[in-house]
Short mmCIF file of C-alpha atoms in Angstrom, two decimals:
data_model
loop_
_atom_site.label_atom_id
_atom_site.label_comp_id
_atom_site.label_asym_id
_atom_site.label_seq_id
_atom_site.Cartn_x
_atom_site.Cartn_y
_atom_site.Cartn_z
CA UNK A 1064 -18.78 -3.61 21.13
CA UNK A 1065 -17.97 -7.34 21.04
CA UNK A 1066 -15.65 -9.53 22.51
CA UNK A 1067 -12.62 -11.19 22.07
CA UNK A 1068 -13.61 -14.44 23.95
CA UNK A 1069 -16.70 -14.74 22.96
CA UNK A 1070 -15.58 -14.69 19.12
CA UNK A 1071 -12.74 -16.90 19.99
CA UNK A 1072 -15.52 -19.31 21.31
CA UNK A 1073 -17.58 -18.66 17.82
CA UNK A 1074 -14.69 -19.83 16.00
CA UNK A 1075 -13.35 -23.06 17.75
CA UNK A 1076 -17.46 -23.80 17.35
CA UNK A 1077 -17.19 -22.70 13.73
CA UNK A 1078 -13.91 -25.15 13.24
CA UNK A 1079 -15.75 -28.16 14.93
CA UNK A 1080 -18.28 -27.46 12.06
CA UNK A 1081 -16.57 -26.76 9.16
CA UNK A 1082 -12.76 -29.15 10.14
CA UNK A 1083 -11.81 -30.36 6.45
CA UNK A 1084 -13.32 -27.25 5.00
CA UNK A 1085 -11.42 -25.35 7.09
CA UNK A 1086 -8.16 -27.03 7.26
CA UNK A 1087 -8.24 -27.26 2.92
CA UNK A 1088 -9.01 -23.34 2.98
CA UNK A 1089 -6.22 -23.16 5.29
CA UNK A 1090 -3.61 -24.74 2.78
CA UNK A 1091 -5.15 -22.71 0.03
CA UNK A 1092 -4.86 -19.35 1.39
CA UNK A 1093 -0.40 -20.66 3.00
CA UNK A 1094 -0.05 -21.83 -0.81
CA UNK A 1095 -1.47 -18.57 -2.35
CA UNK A 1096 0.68 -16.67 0.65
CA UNK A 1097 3.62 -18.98 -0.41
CA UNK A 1098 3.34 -18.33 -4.14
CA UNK A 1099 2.93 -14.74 -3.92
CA UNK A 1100 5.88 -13.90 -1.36
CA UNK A 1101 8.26 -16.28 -4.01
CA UNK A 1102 7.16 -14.55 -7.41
CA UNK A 1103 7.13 -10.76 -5.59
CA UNK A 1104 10.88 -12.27 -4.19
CA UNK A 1105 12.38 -13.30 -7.28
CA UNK A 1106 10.63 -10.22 -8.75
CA UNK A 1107 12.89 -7.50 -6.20
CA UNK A 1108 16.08 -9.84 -6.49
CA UNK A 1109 15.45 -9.36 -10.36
CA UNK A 1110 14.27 -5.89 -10.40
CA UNK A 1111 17.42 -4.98 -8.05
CA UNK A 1112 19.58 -6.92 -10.21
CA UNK A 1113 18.82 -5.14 -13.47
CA UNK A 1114 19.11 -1.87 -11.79
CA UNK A 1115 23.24 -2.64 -10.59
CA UNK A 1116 23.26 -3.98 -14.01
CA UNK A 1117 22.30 -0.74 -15.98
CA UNK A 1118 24.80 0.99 -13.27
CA UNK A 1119 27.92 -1.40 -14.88
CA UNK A 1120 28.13 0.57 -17.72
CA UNK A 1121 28.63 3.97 -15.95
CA UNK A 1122 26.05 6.12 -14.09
CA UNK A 1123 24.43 9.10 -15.16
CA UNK A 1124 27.48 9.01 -17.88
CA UNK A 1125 26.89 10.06 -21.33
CA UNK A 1126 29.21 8.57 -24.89
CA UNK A 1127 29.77 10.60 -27.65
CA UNK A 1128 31.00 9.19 -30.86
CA UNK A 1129 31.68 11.72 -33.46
CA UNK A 1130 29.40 11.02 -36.42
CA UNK A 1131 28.79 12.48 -40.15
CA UNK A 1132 27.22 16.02 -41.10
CA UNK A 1133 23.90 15.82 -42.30
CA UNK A 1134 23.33 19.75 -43.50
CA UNK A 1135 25.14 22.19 -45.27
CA UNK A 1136 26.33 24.77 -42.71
CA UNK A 1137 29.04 28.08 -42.70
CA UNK A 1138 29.69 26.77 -46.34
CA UNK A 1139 31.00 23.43 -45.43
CA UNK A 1140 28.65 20.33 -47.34
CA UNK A 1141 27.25 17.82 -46.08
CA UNK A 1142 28.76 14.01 -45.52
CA UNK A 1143 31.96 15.28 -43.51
CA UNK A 1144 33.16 12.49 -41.06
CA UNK A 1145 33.95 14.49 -37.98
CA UNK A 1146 36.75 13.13 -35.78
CA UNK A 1147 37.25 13.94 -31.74
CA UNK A 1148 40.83 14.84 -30.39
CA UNK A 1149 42.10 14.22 -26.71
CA UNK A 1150 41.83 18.40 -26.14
CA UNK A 1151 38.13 18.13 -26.88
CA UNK A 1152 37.82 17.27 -23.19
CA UNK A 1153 39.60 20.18 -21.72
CA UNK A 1154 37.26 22.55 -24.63
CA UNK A 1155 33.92 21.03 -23.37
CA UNK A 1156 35.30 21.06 -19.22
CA UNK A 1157 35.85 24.56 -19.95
CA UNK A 1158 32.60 25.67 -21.74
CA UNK A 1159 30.23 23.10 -20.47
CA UNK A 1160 30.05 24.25 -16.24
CA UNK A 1161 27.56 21.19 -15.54
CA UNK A 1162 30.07 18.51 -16.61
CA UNK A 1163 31.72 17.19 -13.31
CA UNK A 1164 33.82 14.37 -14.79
CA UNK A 1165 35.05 14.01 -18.30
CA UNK A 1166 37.16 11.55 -20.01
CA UNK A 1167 38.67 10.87 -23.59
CA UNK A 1168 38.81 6.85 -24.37
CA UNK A 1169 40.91 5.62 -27.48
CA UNK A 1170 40.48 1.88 -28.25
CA UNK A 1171 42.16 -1.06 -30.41
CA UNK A 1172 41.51 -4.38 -30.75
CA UNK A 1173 43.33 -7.22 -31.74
CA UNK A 1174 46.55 -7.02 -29.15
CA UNK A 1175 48.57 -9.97 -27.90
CA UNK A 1176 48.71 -9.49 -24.28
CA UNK A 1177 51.10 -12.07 -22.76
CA UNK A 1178 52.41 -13.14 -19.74
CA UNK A 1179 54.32 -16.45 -19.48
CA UNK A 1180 53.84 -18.98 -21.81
CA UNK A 1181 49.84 -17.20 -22.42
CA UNK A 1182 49.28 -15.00 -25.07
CA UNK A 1183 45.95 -13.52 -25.66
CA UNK A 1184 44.41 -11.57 -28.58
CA UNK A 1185 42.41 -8.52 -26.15
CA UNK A 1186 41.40 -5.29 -26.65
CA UNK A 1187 43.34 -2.30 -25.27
CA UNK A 1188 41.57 1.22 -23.88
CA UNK A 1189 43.47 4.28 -23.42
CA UNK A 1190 41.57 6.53 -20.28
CA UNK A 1191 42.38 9.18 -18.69
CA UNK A 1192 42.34 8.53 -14.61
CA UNK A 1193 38.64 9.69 -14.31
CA UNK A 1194 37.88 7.17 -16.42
CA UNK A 1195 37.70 4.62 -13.53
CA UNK A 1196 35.10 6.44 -11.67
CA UNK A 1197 33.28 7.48 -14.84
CA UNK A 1198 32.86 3.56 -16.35
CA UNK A 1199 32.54 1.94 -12.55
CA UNK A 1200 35.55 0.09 -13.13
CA UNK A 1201 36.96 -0.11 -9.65
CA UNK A 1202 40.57 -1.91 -8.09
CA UNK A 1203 39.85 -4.53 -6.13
CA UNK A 1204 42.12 -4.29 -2.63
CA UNK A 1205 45.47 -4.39 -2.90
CA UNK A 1206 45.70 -2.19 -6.42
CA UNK A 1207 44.69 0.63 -7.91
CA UNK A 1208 43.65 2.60 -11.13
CA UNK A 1209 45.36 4.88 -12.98
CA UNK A 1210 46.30 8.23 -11.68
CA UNK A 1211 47.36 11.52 -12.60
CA UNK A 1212 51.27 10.80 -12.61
CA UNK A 1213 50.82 7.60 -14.63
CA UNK A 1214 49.03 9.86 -17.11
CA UNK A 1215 51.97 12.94 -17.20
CA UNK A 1216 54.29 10.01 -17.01
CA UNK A 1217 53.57 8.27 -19.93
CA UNK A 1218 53.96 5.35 -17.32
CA UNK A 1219 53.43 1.68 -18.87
CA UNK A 1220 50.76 0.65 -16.10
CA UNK A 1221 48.23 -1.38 -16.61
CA UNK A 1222 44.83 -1.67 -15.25
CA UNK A 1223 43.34 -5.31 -15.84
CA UNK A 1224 39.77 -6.75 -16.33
CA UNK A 1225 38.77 -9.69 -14.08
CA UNK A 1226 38.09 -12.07 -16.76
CA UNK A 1227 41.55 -11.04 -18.57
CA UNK A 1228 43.57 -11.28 -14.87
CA UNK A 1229 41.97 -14.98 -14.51
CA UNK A 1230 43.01 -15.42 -18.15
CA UNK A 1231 46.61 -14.89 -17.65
CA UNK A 1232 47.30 -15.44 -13.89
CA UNK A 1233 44.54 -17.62 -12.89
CA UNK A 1234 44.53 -17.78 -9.25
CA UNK A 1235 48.31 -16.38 -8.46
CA UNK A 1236 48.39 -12.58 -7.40
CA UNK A 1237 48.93 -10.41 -10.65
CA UNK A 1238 49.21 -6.61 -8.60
CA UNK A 1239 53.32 -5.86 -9.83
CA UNK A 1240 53.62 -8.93 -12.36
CA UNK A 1241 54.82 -7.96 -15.44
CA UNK A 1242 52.61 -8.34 -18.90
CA UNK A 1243 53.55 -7.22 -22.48
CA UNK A 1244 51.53 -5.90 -24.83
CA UNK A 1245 52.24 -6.28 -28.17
CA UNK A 1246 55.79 -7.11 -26.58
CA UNK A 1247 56.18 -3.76 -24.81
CA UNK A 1248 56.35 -4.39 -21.08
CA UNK A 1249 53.50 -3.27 -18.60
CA UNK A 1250 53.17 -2.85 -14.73
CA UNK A 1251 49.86 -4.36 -13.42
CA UNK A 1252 48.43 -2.01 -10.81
CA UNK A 1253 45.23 -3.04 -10.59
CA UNK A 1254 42.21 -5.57 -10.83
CA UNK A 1255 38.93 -4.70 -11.51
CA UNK A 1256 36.41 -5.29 -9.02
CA UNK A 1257 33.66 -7.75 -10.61
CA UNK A 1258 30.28 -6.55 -11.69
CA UNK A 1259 27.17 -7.19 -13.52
CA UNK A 1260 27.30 -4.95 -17.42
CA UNK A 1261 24.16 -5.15 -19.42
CA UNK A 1262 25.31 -2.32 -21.35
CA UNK A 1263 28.27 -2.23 -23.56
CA UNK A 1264 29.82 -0.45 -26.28
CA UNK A 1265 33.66 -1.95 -27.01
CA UNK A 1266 33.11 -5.74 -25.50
CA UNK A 1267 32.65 -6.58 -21.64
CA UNK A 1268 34.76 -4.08 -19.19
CA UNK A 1269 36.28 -7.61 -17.44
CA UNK A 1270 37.81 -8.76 -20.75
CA UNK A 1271 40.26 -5.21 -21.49
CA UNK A 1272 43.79 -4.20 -20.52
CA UNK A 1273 43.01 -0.52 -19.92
CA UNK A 1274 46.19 2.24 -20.27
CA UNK A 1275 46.99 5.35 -19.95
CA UNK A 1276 45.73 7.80 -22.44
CA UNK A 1277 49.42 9.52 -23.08
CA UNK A 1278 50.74 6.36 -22.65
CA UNK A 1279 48.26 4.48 -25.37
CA UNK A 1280 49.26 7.20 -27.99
CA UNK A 1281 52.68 6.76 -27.60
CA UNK A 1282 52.47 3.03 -28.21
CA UNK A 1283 50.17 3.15 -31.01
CA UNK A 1284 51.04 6.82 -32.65
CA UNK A 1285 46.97 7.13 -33.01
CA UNK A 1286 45.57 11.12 -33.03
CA UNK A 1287 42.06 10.56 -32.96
CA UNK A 1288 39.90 9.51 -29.90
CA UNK A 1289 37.33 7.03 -30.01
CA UNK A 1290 35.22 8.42 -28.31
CA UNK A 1291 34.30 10.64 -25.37
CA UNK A 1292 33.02 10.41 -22.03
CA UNK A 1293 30.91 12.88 -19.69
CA UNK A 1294 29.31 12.98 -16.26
CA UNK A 1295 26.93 15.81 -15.18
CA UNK A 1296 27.01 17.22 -11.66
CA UNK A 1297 23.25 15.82 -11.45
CA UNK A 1298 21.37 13.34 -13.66
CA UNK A 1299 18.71 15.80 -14.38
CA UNK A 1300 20.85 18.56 -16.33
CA UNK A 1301 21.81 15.71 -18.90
CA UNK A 1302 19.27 17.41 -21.36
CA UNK A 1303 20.92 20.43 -20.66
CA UNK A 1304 24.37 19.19 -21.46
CA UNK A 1305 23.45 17.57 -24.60
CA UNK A 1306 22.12 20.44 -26.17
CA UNK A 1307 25.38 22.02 -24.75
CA UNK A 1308 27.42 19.98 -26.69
CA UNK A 1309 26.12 20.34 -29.97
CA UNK A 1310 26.97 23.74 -29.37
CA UNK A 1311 30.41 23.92 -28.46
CA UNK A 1312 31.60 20.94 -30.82
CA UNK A 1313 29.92 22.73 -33.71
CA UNK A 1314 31.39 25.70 -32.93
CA UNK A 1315 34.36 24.13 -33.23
CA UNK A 1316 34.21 21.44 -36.03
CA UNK A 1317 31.61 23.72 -38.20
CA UNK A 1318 28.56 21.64 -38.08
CA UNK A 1319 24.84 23.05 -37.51
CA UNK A 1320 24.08 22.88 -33.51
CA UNK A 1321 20.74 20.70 -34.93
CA UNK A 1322 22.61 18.43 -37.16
CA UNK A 1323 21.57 15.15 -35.12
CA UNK A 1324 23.81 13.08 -37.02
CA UNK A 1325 27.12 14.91 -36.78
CA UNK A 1326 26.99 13.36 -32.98
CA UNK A 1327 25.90 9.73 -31.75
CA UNK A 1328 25.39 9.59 -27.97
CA UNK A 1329 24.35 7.17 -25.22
CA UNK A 1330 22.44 8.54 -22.40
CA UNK A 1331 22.61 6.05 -19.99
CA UNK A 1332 19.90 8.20 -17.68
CA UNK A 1333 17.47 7.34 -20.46
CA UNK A 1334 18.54 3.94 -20.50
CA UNK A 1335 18.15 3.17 -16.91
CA UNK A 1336 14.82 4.77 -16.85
CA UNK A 1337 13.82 2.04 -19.54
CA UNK A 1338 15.35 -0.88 -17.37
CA UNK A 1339 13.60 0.70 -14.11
CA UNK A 1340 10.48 0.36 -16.06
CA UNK A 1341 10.40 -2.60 -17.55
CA UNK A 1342 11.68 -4.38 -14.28
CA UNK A 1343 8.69 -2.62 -12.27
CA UNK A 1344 6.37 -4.10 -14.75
CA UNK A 1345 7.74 -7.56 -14.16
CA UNK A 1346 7.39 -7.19 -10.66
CA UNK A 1347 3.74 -6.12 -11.18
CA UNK A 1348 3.00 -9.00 -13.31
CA UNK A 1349 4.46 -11.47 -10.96
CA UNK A 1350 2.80 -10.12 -8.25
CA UNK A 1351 -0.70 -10.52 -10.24
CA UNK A 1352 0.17 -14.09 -10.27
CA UNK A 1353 0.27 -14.43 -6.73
CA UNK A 1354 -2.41 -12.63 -6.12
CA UNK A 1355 -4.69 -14.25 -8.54
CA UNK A 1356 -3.16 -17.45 -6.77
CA UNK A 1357 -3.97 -15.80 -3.06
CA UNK A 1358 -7.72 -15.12 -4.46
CA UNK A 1359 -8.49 -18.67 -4.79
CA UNK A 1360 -7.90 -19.22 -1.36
CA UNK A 1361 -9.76 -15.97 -0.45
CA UNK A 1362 -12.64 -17.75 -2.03
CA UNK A 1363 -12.90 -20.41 -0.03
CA UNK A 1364 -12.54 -18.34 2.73
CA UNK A 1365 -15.63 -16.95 1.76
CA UNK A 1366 -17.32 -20.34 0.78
CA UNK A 1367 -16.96 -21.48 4.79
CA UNK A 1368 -18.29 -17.56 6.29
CA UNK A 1369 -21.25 -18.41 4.08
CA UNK A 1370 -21.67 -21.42 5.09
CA UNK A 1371 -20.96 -20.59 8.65
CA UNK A 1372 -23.72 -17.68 8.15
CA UNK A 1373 -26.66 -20.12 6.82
CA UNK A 1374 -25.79 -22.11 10.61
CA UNK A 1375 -26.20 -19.47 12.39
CA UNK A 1376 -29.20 -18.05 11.34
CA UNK A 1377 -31.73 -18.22 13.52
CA UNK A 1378 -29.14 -17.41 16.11
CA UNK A 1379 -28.59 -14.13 13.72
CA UNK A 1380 -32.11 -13.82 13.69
CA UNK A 1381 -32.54 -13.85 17.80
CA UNK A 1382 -30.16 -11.27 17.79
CA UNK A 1383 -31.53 -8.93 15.50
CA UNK A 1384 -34.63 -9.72 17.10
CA UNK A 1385 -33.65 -8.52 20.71
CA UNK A 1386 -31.70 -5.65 18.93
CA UNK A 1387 -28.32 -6.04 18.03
CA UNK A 1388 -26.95 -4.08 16.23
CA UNK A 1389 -24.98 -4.21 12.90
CA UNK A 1390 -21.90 -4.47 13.79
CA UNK A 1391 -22.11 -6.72 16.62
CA UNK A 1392 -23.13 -9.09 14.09
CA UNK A 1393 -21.06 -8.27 11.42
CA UNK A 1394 -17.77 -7.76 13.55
CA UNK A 1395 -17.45 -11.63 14.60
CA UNK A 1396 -17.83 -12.64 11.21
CA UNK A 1397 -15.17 -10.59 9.68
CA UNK A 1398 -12.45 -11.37 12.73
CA UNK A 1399 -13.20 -14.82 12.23
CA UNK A 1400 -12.57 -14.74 8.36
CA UNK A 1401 -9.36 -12.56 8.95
CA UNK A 1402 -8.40 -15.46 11.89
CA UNK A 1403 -8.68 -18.11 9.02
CA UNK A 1404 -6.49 -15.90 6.84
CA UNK A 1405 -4.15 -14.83 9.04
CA UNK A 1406 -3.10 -18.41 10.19
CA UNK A 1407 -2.90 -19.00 6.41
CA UNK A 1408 -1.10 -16.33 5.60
CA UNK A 1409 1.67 -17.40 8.74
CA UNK A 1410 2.37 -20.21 7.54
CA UNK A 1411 2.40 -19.15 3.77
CA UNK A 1412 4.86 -16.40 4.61
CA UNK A 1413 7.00 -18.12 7.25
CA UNK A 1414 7.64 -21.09 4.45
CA UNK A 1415 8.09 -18.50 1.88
CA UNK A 1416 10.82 -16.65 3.66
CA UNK A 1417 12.57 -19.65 4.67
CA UNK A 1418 12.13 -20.92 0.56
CA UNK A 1419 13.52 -17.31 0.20
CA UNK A 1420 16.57 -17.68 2.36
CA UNK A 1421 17.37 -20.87 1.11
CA UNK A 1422 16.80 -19.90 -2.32
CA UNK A 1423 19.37 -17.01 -1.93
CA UNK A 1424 22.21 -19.09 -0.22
CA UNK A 1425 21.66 -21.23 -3.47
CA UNK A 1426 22.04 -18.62 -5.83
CA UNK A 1427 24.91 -17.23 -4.07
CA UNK A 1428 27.06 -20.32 -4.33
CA UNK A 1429 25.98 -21.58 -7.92
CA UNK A 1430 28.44 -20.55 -10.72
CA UNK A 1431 25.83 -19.98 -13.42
CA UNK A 1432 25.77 -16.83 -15.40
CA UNK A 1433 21.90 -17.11 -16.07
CA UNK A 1434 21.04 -17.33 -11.94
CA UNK A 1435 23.34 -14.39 -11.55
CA UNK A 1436 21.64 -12.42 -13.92
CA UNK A 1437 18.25 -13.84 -12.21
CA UNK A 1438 19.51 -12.07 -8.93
CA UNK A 1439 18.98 -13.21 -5.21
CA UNK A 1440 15.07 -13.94 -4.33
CA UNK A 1441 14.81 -10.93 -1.75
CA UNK A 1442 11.93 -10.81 0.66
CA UNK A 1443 12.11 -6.77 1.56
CA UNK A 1444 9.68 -4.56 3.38
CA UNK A 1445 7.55 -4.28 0.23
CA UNK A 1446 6.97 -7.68 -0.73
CA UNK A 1447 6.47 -8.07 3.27
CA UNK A 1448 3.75 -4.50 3.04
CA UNK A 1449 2.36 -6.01 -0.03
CA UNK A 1450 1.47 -9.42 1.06
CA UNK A 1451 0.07 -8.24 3.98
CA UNK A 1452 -2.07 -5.49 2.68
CA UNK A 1453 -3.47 -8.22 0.03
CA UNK A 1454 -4.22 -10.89 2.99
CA UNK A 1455 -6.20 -8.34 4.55
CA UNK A 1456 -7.94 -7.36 1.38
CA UNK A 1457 -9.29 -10.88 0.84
CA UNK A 1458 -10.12 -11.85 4.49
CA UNK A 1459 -11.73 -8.78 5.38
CA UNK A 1460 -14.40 -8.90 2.12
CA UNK A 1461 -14.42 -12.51 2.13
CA UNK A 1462 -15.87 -12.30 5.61
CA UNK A 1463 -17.17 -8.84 4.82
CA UNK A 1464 -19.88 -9.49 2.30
CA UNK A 1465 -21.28 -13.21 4.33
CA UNK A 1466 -21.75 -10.76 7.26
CA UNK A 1467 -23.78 -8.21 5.34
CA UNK A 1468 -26.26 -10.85 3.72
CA UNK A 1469 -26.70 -12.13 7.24
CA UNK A 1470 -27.87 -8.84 8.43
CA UNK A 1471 -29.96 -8.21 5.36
CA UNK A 1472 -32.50 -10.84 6.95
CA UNK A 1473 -35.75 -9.92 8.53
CA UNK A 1474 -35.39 -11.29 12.12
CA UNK A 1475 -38.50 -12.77 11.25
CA UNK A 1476 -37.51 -14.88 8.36
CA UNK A 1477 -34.39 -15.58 10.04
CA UNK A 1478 -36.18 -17.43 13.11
CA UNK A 1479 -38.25 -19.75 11.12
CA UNK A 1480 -35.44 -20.66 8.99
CA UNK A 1481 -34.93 -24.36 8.82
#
């Protein structure tokens, strides 16, 4: 069993020896540290970032667009354009029991939306209220989206996007201003709260004056839905309520139930599972950087316990001559290597997290769309596990496999060693 002083005294002996060696492996092993706690930093503020971004769209939601038969089927040819109506919703609520939210959406583009002396050409979405929660598209305080009553209503409310409230109000309070659309007068109820969409099928959420369903057919006389929206009550039976919906919409609109192209849909499960992978592999390959970086250092960490070894060895060799045994010669070499990594790694980590910090507060204040897509730098309990773990790694074998050559010696050998 060996002591603590006595390998504190081998290594303040070991640093008189080897000063510049050790001070330059030193600096190699904090920059290594500091490089790998950045890249696997930017890597989780990225990684986290692409995940809220794949939520934007919706989570878990899936987008049906009626398409065009492919297959003859009941005696109806192929090439029919199928078209979805607003009582689709209640038909699939009804026979689909795993749906737990459910939404028609009509769309149109090319509306002047004014207010003052600002019009704006915009697109206009007709939702039904669970719409909001379906699409993430929440109020920010003070307002609201729409509800049941502004849907029985036929209420002209108005729910805005961010980017289309700065548009026409700019900083001044829009919640109970007044807009027109395509000179028909609308309520504004609410302001979306901003977030990050990667996904998108109609244009940005933040850029569209969003209605009520009842109310949007009544301004535009339109029959057919866009499209429609669906939620399962878990990600997992998504599968399940595909399938299920080929089923009941072919019952109804007489297509075969394996006629791919009589439906287009967007599985955003599937999608996020894509963007969960390909941000894990970024994160990976970043943090081979680093740790390719970190192994440099680790090398000359093992460069001074070898050199360190071919001082001490006729002292090895009295010791293994009087009958030490393995491990009291091994042990001191291996603390001491993980003491010179360790104080690397401190500093490395304590100037990376500080970087990290500062990094973040940066980020944070910039108004540039490519550092918000970047994400804060975030130094979490993984990159903190992982950077550990890896200083460990190196500084135990790099004083590891010195150690074991030393012991390899015949005592013999060892005390006429010049």
């Amino acid at each position: 069993m060996f002591k603590l002083p006595l390998i504190l005294k081998l290594f303040r002996r070991t640093a008189g020896i080897n000063r510049k060696r050790m001070v330059m492996t030193v600096a190699a092993i904090a920059w290594g540290t500091l490089s790998i706690v950045l890249l696997l930093s930017f890597g989780e503020g990225l990684k986290r970032n692409l995940t809220k971004g794949s939520r934007g769209l919706g989570e878990g939601i899936i987008v049906i667009w009626p398409g065009a038969t492919a297959k003859v089927f009941a005696g109806f040819p192929q090439g029919r354009n199928l078209r979805f109506v607003p009582e689709d919703i209640q038909l699939l609520e009804a026979n689909i029991p795993e749906i737990a939210l459910s939404s028609a959406e009509m769309r149109r583009w090319g509306n002047t939306v004014t207010y003052g002396r600002i019009t704006l050409t915009k697109p206009v979405v007709g939702v039904e209220p669970s719409y909001g929660e379906l699409r993430n598209q929440l109020p920010q305080s003070g307002g609201r989206f729409l509800n049941l009553r502004d849907e029985e209503l036929k209420r002209r409310v108005v729910f805005l996007g961010n980017d289309l409230k700065d548009e026409l109000f700019g900083d001044k309070d829009a919640i109970g201003e007044t807009i027109y659309i395509n000179k028909t007068p609308f309520m504004v109820v609410g302001i979306m709260v901003k977030k990050i969409q990667m996904g998108t099928y109609g244009g940005p959420d933040a850029n569209n004056a969003v209605v009520p369903l009842s109310t949007f057919r009544a301004l535009f006389g339109r029959r057919y839905v866009s499209d429609l929206v669906v939620r399962a009550s878990a990600p997992e039976l998504n599968e399940a309520v595909k399938k299920r919906l080929y089923d009941v919409l072919g019952g109804k609109y007489r297509f075969d139930p394996t006629d791919e192209r009589a439906l287009s849909m967007w599985d955003t499960v599937e999608s996020q599972k894509i963007t969960a992978n390909i941000s894990i592999g970024i994160e990976l390959f970043l943090g081979v950087i680093g740790g390719l970086t970190l192994l440099i250092g680790g090398i000359g960490v093992a460069n001074i316990m070898y050199a360190v070894v071919k001082h001490r060895t006729k002292e090895i060799g009295v010791q293994m001559a009087l009958g030490a045994k393995r491990a009291y010669v091994i042990g001191p070499l291996v603390v001491e290597s993980l003491s010179l990594t360790a104080l690397g790694g401190v500093i490395g980590i304590s100037v990376g997290v500080g970087l990290v910090k500062v990094l973040a507060f940066v980020q944070s204040k910039a108004d540039s769309e490519a550092l918000e897509f970047m994400g804060a730098p975030t130094f979490s309990f993984a990159v903190a596990f992982t950077t550990v773990v890896l200083l460990g790694a190196i500084g135990f074998l790099a004083g590891y496999f010195p150690s074991r050559r030393a012991v390899s010696i015949q005592p013999a050998v060892a005390l006429r060693y010049e």
